[in-house]
PDB file of C-alpha atoms in Angstrom:
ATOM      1  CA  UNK A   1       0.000   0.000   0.000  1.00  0.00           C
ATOM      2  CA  UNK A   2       1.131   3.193  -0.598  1.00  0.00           C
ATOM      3  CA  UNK A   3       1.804   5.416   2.336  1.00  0.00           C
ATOM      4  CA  UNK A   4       1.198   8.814   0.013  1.00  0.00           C
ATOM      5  CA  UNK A   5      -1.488   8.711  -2.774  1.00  0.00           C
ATOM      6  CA  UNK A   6      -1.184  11.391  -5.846  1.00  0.00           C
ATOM      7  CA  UNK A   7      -4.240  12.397  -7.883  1.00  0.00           C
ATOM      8  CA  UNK A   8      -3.877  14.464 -10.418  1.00  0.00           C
ATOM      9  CA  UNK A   9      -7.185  16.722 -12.397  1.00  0.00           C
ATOM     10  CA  UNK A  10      -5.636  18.935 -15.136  1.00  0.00           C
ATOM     11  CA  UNK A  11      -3.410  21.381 -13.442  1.00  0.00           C
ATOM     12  CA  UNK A  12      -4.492  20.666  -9.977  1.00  0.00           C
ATOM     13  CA  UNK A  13      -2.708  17.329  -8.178  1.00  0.00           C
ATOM     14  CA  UNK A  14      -3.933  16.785  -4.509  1.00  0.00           C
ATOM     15  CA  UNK A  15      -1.593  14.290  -2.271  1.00  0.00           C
ATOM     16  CA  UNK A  16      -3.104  12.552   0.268  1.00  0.00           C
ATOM     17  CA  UNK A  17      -0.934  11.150   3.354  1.00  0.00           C
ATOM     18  CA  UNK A  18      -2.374   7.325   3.715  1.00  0.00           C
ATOM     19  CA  UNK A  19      -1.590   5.682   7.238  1.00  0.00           C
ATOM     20  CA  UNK A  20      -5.112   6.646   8.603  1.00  0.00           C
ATOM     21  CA  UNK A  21      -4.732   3.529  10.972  1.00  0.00           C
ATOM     22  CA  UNK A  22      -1.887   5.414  12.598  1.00  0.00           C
ATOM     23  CA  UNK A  23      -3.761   8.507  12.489  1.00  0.00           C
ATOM     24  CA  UNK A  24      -0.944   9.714   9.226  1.00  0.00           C
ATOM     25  CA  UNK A  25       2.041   9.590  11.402  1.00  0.00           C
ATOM     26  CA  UNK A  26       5.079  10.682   9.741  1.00  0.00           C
ATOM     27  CA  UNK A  27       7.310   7.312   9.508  1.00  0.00           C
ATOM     28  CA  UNK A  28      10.693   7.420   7.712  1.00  0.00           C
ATOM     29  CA  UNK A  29       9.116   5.552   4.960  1.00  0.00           C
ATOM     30  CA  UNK A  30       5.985   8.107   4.778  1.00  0.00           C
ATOM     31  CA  UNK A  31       8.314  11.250   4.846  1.00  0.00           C
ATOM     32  CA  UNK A  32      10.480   9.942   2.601  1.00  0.00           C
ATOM     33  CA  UNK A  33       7.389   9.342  -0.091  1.00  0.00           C
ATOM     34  CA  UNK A  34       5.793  12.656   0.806  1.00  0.00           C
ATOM     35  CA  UNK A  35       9.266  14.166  -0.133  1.00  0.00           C
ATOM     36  CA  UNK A  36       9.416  12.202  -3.302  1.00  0.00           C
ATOM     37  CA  UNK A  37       6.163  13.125  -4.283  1.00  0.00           C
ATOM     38  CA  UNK A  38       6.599  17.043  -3.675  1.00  0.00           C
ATOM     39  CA  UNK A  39       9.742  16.953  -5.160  1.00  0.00           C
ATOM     40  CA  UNK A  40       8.466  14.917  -8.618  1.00  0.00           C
ATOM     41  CA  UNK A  41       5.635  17.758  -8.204  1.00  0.00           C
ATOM     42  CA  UNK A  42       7.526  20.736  -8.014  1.00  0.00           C
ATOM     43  CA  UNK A  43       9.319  19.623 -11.624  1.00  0.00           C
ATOM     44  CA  UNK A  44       5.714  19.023 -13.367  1.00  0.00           C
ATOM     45  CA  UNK A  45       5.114  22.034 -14.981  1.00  0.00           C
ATOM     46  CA  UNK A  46       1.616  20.634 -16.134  1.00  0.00           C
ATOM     47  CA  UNK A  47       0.799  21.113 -12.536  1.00  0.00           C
ATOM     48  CA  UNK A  48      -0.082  24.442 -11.112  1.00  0.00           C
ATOM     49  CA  UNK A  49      -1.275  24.150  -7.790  1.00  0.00           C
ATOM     50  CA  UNK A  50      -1.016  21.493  -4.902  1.00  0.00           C
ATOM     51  CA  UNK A  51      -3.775  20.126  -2.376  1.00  0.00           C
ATOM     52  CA  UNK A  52      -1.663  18.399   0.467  1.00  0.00           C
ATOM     53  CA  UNK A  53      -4.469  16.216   2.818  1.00  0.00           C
ATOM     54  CA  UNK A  54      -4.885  13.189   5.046  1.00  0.00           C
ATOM     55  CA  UNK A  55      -6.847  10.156   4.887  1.00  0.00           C
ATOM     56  CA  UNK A  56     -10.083   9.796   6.831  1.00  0.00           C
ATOM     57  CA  UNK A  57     -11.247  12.956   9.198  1.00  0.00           C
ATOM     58  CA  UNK A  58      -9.323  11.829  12.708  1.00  0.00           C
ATOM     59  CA  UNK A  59      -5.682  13.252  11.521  1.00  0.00           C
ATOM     60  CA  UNK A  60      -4.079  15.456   9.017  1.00  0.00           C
ATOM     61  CA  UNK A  61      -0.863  13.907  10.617  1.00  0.00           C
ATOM     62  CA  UNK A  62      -0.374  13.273  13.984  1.00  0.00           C
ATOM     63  CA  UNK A  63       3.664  14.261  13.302  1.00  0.00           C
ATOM     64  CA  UNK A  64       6.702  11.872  13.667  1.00  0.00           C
ATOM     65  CA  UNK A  65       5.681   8.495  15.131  1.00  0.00           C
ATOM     66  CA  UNK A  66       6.570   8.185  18.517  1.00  0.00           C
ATOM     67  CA  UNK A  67       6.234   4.110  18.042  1.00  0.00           C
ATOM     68  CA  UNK A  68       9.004   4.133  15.612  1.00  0.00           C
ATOM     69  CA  UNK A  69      11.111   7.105  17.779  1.00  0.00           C
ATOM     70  CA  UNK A  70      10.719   5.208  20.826  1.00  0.00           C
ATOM     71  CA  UNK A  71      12.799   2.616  18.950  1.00  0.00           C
ATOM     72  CA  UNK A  72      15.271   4.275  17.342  1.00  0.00           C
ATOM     73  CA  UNK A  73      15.854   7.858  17.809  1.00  0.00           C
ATOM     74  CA  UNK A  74      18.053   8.128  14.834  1.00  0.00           C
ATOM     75  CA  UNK A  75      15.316   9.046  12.774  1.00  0.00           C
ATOM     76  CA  UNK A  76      15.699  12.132  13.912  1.00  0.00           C
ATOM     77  CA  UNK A  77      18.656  12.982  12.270  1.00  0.00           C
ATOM     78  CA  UNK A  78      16.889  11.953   9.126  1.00  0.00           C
ATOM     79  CA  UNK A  79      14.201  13.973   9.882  1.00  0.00           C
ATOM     80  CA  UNK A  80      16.027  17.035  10.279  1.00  0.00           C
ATOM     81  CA  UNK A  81      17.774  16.440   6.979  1.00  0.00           C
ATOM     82  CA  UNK A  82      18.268  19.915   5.564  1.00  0.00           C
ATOM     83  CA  UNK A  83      17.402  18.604   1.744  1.00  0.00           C
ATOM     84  CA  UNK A  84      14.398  17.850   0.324  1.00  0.00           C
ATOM     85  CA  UNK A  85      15.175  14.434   0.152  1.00  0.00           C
ATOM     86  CA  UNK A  86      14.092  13.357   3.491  1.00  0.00           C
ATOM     87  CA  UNK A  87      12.471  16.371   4.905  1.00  0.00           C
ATOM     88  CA  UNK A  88       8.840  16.724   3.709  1.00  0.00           C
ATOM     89  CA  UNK A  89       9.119  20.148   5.278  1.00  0.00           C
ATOM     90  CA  UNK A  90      11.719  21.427   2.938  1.00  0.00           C
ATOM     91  CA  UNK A  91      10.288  19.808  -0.314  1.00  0.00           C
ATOM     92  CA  UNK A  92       6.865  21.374   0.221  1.00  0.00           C
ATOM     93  CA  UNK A  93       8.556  25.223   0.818  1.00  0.00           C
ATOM     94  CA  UNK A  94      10.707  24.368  -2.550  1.00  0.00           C
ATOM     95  CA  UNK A  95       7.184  23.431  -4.623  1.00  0.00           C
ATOM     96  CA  UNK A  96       7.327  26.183  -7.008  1.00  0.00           C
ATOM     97  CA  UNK A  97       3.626  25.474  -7.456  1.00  0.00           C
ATOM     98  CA  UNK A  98       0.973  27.217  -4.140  1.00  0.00           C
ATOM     99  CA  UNK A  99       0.205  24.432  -1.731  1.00  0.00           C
ATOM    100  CA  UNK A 100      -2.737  24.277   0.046  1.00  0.00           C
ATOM    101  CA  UNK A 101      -3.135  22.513   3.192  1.00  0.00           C
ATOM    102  CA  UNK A 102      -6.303  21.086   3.947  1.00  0.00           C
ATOM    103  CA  UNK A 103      -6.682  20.223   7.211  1.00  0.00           C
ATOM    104  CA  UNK A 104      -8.835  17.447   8.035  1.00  0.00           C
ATOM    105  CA  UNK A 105      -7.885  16.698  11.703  1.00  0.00           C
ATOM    106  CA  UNK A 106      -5.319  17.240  14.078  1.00  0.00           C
ATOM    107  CA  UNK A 107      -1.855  18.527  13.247  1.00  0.00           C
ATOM    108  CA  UNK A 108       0.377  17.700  15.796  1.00  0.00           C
ATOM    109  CA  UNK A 109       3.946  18.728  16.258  1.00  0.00           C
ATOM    110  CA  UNK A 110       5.912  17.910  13.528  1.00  0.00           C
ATOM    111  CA  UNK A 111       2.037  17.669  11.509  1.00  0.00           C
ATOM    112  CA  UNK A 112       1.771  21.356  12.866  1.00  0.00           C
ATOM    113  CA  UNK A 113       5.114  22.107  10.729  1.00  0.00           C
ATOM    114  CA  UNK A 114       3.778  20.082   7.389  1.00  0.00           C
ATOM    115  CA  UNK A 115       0.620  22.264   7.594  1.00  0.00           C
ATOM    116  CA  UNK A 116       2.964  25.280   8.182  1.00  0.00           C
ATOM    117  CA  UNK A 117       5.080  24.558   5.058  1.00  0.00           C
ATOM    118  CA  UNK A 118       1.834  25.274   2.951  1.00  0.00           C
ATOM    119  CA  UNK A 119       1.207  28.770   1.775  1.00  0.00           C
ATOM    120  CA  UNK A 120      -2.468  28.522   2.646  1.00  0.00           C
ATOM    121  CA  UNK A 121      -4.226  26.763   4.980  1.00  0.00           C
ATOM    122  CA  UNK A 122      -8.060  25.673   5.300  1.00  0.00           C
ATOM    123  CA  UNK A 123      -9.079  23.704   7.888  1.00  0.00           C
ATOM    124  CA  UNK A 124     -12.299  21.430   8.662  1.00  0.00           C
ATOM    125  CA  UNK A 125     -14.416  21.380  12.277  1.00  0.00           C
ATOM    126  CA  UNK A 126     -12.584  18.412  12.790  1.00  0.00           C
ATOM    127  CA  UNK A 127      -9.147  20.215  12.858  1.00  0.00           C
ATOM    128  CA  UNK A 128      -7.214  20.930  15.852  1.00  0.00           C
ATOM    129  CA  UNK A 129      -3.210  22.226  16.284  1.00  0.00           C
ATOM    130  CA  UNK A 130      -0.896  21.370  18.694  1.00  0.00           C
ATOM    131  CA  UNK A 131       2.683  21.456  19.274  1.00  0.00           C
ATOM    132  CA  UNK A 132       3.691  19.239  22.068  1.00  0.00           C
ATOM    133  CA  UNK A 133       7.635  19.271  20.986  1.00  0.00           C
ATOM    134  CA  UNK A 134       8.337  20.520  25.051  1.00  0.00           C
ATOM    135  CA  UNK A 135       6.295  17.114  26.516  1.00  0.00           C
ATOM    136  CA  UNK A 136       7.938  15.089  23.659  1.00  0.00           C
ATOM    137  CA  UNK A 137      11.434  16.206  24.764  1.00  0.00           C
ATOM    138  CA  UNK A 138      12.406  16.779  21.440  1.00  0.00           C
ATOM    139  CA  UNK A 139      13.267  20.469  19.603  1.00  0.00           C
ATOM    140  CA  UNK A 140      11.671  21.547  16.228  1.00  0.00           C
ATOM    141  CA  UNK A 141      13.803  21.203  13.654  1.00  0.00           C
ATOM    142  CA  UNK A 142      11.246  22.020  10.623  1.00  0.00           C
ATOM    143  CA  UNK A 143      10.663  25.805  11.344  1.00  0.00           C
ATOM    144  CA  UNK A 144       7.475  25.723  13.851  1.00  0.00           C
ATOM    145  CA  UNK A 145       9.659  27.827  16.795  1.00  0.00           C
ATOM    146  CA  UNK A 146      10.119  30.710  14.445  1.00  0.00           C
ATOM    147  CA  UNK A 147       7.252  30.465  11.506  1.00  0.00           C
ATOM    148  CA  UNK A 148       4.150  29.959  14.312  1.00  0.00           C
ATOM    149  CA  UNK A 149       5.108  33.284  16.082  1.00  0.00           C
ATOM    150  CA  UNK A 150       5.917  35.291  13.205  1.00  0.00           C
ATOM    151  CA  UNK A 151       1.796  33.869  11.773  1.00  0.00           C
ATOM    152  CA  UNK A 152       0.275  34.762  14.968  1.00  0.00           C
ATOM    153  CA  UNK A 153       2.142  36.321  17.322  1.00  0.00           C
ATOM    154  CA  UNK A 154       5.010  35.526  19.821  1.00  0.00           C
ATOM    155  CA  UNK A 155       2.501  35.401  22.740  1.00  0.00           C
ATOM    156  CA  UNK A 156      -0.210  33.145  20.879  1.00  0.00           C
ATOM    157  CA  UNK A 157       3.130  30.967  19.909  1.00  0.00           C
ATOM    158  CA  UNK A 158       4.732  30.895  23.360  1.00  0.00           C
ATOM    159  CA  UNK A 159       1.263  30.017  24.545  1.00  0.00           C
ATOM    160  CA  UNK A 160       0.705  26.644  22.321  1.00  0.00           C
ATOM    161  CA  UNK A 161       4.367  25.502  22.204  1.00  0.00           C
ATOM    162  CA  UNK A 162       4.898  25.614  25.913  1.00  0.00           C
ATOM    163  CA  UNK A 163       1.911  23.973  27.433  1.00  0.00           C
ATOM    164  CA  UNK A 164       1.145  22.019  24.587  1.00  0.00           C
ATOM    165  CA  UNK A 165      -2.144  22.554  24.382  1.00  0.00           C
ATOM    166  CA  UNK A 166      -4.606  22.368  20.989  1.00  0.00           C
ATOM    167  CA  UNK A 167      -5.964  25.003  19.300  1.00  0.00           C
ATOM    168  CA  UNK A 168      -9.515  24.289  17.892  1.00  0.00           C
ATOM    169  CA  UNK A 169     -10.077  25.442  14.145  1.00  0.00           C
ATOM    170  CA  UNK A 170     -12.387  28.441  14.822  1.00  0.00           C
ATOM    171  CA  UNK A 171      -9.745  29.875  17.069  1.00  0.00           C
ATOM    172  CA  UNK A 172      -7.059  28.923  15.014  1.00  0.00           C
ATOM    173  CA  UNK A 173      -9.221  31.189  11.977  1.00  0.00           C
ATOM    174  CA  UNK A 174      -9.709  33.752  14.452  1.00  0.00           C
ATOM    175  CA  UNK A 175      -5.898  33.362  15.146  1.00  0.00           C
ATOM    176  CA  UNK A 176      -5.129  34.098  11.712  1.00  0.00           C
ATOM    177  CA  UNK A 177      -3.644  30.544  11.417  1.00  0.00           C
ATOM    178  CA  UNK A 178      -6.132  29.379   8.657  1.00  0.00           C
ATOM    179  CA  UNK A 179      -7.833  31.227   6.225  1.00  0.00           C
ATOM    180  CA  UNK A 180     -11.378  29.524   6.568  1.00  0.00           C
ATOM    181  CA  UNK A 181     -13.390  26.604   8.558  1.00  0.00           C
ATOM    182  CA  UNK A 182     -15.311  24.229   6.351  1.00  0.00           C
ATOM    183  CA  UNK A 183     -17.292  21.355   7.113  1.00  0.00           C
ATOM    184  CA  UNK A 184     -15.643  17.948   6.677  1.00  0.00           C
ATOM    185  CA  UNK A 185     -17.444  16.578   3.348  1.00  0.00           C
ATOM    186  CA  UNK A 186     -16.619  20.370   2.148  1.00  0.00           C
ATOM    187  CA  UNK A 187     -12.863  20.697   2.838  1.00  0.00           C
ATOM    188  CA  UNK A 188     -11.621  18.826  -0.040  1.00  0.00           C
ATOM    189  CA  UNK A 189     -13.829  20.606  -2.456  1.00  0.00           C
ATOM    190  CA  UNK A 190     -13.105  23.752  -1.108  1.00  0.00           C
ATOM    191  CA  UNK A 191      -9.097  23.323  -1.377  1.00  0.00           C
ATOM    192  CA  UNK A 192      -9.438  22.440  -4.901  1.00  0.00           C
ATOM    193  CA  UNK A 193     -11.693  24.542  -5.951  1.00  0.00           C
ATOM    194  CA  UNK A 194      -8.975  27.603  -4.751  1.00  0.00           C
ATOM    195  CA  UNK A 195      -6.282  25.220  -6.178  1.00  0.00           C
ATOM    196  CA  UNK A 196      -8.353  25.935  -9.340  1.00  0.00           C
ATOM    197  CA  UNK A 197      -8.854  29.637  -9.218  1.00  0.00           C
ATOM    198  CA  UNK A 198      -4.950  29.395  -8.675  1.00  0.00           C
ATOM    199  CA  UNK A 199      -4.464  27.210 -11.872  1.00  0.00           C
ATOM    200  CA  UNK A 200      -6.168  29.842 -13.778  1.00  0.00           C
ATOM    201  CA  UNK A 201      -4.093  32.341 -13.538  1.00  0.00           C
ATOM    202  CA  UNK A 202      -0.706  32.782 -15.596  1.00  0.00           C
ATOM    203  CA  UNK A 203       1.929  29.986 -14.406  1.00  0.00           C
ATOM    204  CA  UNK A 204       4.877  31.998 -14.530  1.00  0.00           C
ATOM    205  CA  UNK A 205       3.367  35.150 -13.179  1.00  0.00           C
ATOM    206  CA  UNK A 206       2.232  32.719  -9.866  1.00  0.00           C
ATOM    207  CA  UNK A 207       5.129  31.210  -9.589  1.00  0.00           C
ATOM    208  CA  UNK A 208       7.464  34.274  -9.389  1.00  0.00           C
ATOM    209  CA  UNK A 209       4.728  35.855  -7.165  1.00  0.00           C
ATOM    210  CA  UNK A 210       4.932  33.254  -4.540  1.00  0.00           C
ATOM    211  CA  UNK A 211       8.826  33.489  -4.943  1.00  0.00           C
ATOM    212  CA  UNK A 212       8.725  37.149  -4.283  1.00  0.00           C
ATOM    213  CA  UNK A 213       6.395  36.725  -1.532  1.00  0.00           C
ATOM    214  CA  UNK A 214       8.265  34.317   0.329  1.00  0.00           C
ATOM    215  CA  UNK A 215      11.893  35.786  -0.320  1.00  0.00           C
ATOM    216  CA  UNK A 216      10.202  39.169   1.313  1.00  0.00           C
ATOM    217  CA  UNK A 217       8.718  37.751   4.086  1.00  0.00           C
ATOM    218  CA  UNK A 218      12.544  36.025   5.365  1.00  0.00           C
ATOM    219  CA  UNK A 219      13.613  39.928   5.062  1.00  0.00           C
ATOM    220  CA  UNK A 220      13.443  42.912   7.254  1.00  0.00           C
ATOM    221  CA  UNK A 221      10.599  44.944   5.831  1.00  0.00           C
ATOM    222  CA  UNK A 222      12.773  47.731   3.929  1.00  0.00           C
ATOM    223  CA  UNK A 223      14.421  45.043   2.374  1.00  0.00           C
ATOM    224  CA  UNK A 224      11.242  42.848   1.542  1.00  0.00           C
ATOM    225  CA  UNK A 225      10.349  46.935  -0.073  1.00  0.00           C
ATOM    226  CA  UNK A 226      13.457  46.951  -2.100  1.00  0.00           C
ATOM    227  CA  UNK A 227      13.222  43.152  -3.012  1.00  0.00           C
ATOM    228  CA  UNK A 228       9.777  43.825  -4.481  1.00  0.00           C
ATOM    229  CA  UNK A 229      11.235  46.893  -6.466  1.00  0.00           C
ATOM    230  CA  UNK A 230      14.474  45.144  -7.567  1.00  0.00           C
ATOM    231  CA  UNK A 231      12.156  42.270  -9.102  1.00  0.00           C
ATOM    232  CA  UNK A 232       9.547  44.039 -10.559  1.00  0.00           C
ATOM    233  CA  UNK A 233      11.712  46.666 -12.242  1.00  0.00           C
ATOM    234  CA  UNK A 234      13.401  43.278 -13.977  1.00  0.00           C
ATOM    235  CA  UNK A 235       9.417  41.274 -14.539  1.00  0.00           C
ATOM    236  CA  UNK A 236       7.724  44.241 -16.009  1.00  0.00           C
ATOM    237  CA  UNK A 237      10.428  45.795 -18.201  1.00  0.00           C
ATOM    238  CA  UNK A 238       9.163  43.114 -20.563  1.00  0.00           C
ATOM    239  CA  UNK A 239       5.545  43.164 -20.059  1.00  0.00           C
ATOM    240  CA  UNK A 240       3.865  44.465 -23.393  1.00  0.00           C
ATOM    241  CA  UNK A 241       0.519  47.109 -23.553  1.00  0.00           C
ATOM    242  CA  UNK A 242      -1.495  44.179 -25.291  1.00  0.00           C
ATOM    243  CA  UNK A 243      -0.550  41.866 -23.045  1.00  0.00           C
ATOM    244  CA  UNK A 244      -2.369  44.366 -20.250  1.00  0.00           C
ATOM    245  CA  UNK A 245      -4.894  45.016 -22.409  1.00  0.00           C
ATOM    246  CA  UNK A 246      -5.870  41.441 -23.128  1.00  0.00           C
ATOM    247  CA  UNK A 247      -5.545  40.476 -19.433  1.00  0.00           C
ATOM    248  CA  UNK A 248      -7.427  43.588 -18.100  1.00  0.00           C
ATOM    249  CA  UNK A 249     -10.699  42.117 -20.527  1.00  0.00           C
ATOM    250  CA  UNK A 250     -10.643  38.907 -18.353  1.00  0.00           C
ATOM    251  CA  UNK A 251     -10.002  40.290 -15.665  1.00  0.00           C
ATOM    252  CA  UNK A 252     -13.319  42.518 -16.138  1.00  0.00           C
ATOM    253  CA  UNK A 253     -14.960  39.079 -17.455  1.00  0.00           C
ATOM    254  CA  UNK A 254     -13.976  37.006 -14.783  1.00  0.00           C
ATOM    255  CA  UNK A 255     -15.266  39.696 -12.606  1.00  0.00           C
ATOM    256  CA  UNK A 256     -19.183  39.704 -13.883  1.00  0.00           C
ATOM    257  CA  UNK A 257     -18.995  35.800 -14.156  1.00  0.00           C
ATOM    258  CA  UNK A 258     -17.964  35.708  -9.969  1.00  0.00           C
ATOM    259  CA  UNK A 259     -20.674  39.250  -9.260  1.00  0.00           C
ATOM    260  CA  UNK A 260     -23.464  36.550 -11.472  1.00  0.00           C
TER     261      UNK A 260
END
């Protein structure tokens, strides 16, 4: 059986994380499909946006597993490979293609950091966040101690890393952590349908979008200013007036087909 399933509709491919008996915990063997499968992904240029999931409603993924830890903590050096070869983490922040994280249960700990590597987030009723890295005994490695504060705060962060409590997914919108709450038959629909919208837009243009947006947020904000200037001084040099003109039409169009 394969421990990550890949579907792909047109330009949209959704990846599904398949050990719902284990509630999708992140095994060696799963991360190193997961990383596989972002990585064959991210060279597809057929495919324009990415739906990352879990199997069943009980668990997104439910992070390492502790079963296979508790054996033989040198996965963890795996884990924290800084590649993309064995960190899921770092494969799904080098997709050139938007992920979308669709969250259909809990995200736990090093789940919480796979949900984190998306660029958007929407979650069903049935999903809940936790980090419980300080009862585990063992540090993030994957980015959660500096991306979680920097989404929704450093108090909101200090609050859910250090007692390791879960955060519901109505707070967790309210939070700013996820951009909407669907019900569970709706989540998948939902995440492909804006994996769609995505799709329909230019390629290139997304892809050096998300590229500038990312590259910004690492920087200090006057630099993130003078990134964006740097890059679009370089992108629109060659953009041509019937280009616009063409776009602007759809744009309008697209516009009255949405207001209908």
């Amino acid at each position: 059986m394969s421990l990550v399933l890949v579907a792909r509709d047109d330009a949209v491919a959704t990846v599904t994380l398949n050990r719902p008996e284990a509630m999708n915990a992140l095994s060696r063997a799963l991360r190193g499909e997961l990383a596989g499968a972002m990585r064959e992904l991210a060279a597809d240029e057929s495919i324009r946006a990415i739906v990352l999931t879990g199997a069943g409603e009980r668990a997104f993924t439910a992070g390492l597993d502790l079963k296979e830890l508790g054996a033989d903590t040198s996965n963890l050096g795996a884990a924290n490979a800084t590649d993309a070869d064995e960190n899921p983490v770092k494969a799904i922040e080098l997709c050139p293609q938007p992920v979308i994280g669709a969250i259909n249960g809990v995200a736990i700990t090093g789940g919480f950091e796979v949900a984190l590597a998306c660029d958007i987030l929407i979650a069903s009723t049935n999903a809940r966040f936790a980090d419980t890295h300080a009862r585990v005994g063992v540090m993030p490695g994957w980015g959660l101690s500096q991306k979680l504060s920097r989404l929704i705060g450093i108090g909101r962060a200090k609050e859910l890393s250090l007692t390791g409590n879960f955060l519901g997914a109505e707070a967790a919108r309210d939070w700013g952590l996820v951009n909407r709450v669907v019900a569970p038959e709706a989540l998948l629909p939902a995440a492909q349908a804006l994996a769609r919208d995505i799709a329909t837009a230019d390629p290139a243009m997304v892809r050096g979008y998300k590229r500038l947006i990312d590259d910004g947020y690492a920087l200090a904000f006057a630099e993130g200013l003078a990134l964006e200037q740097e890059r679009s001084t370089a992108a629109n040099r060659g953009v041509r007036a019937e280009e616009v003109e063409s776009r602007r039409l759809a744009v309008i169009e697209r516009g009255r087909e949405h207001a209908g």
